[in-house]
GROMACS .gro file of C-alpha atoms in nm:
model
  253
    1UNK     CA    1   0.000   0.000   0.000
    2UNK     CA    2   0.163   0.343  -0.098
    3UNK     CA    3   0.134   0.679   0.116
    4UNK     CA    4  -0.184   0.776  -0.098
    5UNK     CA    5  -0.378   0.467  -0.057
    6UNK     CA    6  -0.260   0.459   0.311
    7UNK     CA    7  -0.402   0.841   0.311
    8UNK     CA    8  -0.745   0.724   0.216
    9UNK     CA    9  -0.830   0.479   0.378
   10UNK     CA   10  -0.732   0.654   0.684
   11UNK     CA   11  -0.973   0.939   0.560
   12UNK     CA   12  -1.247   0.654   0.503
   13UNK     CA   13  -1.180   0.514   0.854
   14UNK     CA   14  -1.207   0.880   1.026
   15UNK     CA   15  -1.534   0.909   0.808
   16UNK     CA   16  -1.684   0.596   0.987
   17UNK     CA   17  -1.584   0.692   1.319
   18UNK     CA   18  -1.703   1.081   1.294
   19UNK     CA   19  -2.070   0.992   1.134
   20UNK     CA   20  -2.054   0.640   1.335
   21UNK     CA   21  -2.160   0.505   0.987
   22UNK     CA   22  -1.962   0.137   0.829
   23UNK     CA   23  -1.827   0.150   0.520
   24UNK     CA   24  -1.937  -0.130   0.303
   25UNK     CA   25  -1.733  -0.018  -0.009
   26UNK     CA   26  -1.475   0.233  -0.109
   27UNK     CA   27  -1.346   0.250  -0.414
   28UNK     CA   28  -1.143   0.446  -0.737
   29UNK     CA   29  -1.434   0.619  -0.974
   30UNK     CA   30  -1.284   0.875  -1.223
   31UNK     CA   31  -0.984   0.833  -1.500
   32UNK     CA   32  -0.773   0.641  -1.276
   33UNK     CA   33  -1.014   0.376  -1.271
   34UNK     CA   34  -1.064   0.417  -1.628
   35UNK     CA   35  -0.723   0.358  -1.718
   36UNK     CA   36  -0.591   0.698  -1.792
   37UNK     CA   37  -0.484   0.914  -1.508
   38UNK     CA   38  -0.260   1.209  -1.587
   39UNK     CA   39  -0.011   1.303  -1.363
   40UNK     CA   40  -0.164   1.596  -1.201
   41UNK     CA   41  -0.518   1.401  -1.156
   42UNK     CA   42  -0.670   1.447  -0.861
   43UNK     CA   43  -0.792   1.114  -0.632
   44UNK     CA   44  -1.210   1.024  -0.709
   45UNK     CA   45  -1.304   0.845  -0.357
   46UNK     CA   46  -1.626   0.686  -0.400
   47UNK     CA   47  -1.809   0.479  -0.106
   48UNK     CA   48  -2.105   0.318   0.005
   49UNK     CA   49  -2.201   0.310   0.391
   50UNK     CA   50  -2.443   0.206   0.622
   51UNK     CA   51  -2.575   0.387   0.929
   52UNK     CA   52  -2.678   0.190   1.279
   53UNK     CA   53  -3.067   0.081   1.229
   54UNK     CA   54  -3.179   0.326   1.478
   55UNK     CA   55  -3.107   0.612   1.200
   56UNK     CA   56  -3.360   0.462   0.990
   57UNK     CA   57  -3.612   0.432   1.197
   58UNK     CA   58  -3.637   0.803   1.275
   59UNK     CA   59  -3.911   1.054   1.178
   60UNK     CA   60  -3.720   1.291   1.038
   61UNK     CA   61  -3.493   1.307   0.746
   62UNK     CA   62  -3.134   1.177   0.779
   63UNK     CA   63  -2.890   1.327   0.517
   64UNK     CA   64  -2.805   0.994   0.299
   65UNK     CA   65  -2.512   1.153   0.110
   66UNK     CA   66  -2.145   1.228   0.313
   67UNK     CA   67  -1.916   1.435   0.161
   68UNK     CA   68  -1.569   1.579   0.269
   69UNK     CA   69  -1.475   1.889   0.101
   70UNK     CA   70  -1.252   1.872  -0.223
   71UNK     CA   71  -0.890   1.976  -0.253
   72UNK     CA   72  -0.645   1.966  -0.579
   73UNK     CA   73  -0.581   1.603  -0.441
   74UNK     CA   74  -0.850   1.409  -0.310
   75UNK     CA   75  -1.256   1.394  -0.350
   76UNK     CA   76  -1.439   1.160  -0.120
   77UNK     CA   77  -1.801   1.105  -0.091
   78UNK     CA   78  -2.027   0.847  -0.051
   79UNK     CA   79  -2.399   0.723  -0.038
   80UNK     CA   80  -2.586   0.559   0.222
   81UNK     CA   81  -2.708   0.164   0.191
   82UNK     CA   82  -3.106   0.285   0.150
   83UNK     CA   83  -2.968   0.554  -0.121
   84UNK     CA   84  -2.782   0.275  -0.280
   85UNK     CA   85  -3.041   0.028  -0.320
   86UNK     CA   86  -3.293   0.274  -0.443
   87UNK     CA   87  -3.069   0.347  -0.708
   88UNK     CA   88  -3.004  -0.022  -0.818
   89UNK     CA   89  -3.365  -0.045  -0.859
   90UNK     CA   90  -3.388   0.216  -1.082
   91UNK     CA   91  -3.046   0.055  -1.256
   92UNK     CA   92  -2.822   0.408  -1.192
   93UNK     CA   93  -2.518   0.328  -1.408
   94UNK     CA   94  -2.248   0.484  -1.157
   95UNK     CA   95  -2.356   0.212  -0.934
   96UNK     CA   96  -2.210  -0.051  -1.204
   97UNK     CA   97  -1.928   0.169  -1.281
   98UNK     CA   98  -1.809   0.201  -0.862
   99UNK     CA   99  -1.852  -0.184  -0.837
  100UNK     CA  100  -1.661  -0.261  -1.122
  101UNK     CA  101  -1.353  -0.030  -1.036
  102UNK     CA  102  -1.032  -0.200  -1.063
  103UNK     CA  103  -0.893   0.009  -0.805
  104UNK     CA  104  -1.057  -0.060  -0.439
  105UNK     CA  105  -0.943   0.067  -0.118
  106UNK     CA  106  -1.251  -0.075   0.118
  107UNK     CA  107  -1.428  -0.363   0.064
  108UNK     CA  108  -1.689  -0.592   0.277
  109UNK     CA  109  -1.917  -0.916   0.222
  110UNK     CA  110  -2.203  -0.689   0.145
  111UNK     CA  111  -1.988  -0.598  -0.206
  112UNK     CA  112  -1.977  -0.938  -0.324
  113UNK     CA  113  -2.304  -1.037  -0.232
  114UNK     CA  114  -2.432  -0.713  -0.393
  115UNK     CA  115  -2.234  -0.755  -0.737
  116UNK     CA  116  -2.406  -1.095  -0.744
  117UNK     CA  117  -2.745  -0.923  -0.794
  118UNK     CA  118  -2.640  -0.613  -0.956
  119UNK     CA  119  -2.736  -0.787  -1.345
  120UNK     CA  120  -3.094  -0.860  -1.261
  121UNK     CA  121  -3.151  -0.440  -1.258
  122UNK     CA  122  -2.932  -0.346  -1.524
  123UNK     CA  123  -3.120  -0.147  -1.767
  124UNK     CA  124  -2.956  -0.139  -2.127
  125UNK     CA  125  -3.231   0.152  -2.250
  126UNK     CA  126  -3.145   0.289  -1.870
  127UNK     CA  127  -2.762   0.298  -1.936
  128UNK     CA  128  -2.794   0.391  -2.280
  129UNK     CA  129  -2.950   0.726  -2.245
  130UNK     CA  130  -2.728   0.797  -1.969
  131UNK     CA  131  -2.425   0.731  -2.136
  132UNK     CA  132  -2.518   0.923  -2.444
  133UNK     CA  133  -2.630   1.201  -2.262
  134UNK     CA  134  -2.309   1.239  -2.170
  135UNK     CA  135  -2.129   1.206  -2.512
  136UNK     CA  136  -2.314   1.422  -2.670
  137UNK     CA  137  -2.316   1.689  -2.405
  138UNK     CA  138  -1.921   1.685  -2.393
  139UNK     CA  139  -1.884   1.691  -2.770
  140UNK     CA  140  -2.084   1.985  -2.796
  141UNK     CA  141  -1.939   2.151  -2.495
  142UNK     CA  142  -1.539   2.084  -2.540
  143UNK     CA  143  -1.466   1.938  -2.887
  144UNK     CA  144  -1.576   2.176  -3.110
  145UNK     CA  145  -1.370   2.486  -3.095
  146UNK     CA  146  -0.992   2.484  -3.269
  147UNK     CA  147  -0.760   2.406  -2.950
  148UNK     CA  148  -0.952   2.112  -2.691
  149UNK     CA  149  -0.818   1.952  -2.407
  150UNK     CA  150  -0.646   1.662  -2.483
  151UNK     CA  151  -0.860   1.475  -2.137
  152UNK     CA  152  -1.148   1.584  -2.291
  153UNK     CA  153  -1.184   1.349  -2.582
  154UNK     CA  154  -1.199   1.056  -2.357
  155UNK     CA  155  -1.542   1.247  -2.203
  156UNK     CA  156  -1.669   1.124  -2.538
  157UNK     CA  157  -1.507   0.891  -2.614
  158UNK     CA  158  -1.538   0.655  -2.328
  159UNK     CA  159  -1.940   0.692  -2.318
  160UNK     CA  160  -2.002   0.672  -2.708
  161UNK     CA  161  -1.817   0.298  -2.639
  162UNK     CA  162  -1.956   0.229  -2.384
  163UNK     CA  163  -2.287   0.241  -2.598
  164UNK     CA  164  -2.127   0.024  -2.859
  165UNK     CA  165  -2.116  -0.227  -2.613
  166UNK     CA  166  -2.422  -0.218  -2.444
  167UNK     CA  167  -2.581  -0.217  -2.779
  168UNK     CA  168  -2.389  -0.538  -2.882
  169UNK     CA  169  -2.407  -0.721  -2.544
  170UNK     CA  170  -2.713  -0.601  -2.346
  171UNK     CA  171  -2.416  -0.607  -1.998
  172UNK     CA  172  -2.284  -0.365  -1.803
  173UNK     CA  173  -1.966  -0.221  -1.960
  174UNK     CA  174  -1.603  -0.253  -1.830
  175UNK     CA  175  -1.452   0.013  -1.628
  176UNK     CA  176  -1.128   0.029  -1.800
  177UNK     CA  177  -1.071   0.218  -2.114
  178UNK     CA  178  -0.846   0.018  -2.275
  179UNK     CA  179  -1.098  -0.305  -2.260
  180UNK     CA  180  -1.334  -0.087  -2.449
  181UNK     CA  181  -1.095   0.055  -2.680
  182UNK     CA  182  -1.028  -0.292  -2.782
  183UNK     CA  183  -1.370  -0.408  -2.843
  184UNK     CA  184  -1.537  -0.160  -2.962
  185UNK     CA  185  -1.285   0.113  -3.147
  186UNK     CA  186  -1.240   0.106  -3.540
  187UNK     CA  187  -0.913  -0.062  -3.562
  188UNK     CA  188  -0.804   0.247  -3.849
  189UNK     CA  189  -0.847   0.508  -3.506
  190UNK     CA  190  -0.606   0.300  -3.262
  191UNK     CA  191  -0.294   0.454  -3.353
  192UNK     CA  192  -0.484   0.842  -3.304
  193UNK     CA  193  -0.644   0.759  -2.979
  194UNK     CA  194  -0.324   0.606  -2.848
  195UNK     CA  195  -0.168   0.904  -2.887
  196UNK     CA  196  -0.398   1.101  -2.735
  197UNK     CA  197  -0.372   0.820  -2.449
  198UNK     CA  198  -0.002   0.896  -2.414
  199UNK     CA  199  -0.078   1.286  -2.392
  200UNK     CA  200  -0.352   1.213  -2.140
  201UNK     CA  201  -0.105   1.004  -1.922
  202UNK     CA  202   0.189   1.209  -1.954
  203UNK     CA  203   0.092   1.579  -1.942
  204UNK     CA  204  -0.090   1.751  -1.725
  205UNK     CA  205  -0.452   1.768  -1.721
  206UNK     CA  206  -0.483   2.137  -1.857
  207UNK     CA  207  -0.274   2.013  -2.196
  208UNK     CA  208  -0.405   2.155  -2.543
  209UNK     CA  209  -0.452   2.006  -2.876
  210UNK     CA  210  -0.534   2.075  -3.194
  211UNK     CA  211  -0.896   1.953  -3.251
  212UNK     CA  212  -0.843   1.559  -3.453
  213UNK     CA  213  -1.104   1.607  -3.682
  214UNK     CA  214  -1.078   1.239  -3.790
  215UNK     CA  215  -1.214   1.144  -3.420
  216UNK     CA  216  -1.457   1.377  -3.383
  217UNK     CA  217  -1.591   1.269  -3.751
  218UNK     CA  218  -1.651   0.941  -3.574
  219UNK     CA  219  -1.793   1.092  -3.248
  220UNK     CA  220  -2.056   1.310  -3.446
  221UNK     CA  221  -2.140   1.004  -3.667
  222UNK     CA  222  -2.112   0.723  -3.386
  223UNK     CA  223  -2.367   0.987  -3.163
  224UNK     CA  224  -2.610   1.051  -3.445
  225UNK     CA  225  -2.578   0.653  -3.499
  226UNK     CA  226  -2.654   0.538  -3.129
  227UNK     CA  227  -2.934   0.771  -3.105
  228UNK     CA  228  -3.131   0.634  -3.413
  229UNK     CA  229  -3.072   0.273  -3.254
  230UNK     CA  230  -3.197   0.375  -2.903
  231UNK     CA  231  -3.519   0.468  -3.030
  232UNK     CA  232  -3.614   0.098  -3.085
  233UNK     CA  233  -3.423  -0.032  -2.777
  234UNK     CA  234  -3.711  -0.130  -2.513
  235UNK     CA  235  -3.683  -0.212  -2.180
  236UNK     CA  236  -3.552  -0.559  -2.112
  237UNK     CA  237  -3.727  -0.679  -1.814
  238UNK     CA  238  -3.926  -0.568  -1.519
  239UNK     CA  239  -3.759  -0.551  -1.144
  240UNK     CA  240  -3.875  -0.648  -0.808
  241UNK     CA  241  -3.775  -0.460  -0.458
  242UNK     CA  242  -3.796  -0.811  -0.261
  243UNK     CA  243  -3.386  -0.885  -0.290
  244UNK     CA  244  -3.304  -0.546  -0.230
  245UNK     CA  245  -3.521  -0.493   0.081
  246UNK     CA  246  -3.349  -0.844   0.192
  247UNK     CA  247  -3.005  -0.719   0.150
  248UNK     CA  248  -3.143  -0.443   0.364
  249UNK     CA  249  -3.281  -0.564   0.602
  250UNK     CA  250  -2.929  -0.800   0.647
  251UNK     CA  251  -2.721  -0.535   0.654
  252UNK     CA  252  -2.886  -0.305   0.920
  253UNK     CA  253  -2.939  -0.611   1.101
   0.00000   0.00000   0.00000
């Protein structure tokens, strides 16, 4: 364990003992987890608690979100059990992405047990707006003037295949870039999005690029593409609260 990791989880473990909560999992959530850290990126702390079960049996509201405030370095929050579960049910696709982080720094029985579930509410149609949401909002927001940020490619680029493979494979997507870069990239781009890679990885995160029109001619096209085949995506299957309110009930127990 290095000095950062050893700095976490000793921020996790002062988080437990100042909001007497447990953490159930802690884990890596932004581009080091994709696969792509620069080496000015910052640390994306991610974690999923649970509170004694006299908390939830209270009348009034009890804050379900902790949060410690961000420096240059590190960004920790989490979300409470109840919040968690609510989510899965509605299939939330940063739930897939936290429990499928390489990188993990806290990690119970409740996380297995919990991954083992986690397919029966995954919602292709679900994860497919989300994801190309957020392509499409990036690539209009950062990659269309004459100089972009070199990180910023991977904002679209990452989503728009992740879309390629839910499309293909109705499953959650891998966390890592480089899976998805494999599976799902035009083979004639790998050489231009390895470079950008190797900018990404070894500058810092503020780097400027010329805009690479032949990527962003396969962004627009790949966005305008996923879009047309979302429209006749339908929702694969209907969900059921009774294995979530178990794990519940288990874990307050």
């Amino acid at each position: 364990m290095n000095q950062m990791e050893k700095l976490i989880c000793s921020k996790l473990h002062e988080i437990e003992k100042e909001n007497n909560v447990k953490i159930l999992l802690a884990v890596e959530s932004g581009s080091r987890a994709w696969g792509f850290a620069s080496p000015d990126s910052d640390y994306d702390v991610r974690f999923i608690y649970v509170r004694p079960k006299e908390d939830y049996l209270r009348l009034e509201n009890v804050r379900d979100v902790i949060e410690l405030p961000i420096d240059d370095v590190l960004d920790i929050n989490g979300w409470d059990l109840q919040k968690t579960l609510r989510l899965l049910y509605k299939s939330n696709p940063t739930l897939f992405e936290w429990f499928s982080s390489p990188i993990v720094y806290l990690e119970t029985d409740f996380a297995d047990r919990f991954r083992k579930i986690m397919g029966e509410y995954f919602s292709t149609k679900k994860s497919l707006y989300h994801y190309i949401s957020m392509a499409e909002g990036n690539y209009r927001e950062y990659l269309k003037t004459e100089m972009v940020r070199a990180k910023k490619y991977f904002y679209v680029l990452r989503p728009v295949l992740t879309c390629r493979w839910i499309l293909e494979r109705g499953t959650p997507p891998p966390m890592l870039f480089r899976e998805l870069m494999e599976s799902e990239l035009p083979k004639e781009l790998v050489p231009e999005v390895e470079k950008l890679l190797d900018l990404k990885m070894n500058s810092p995160e503020i780097k400027e690029i010329p805009r690479v029109d032949k990527i962003n001619e396969y962004l627009n096209e790949s966005i305008e593409e996923i879009k047309f085949k979302l429209k006749s995506v339908g929702e694969n299957k209907e969900v059921q609260w009774e294995e979530l309110n178990k794990v519940f009930l288990e874990e307050i127990d």
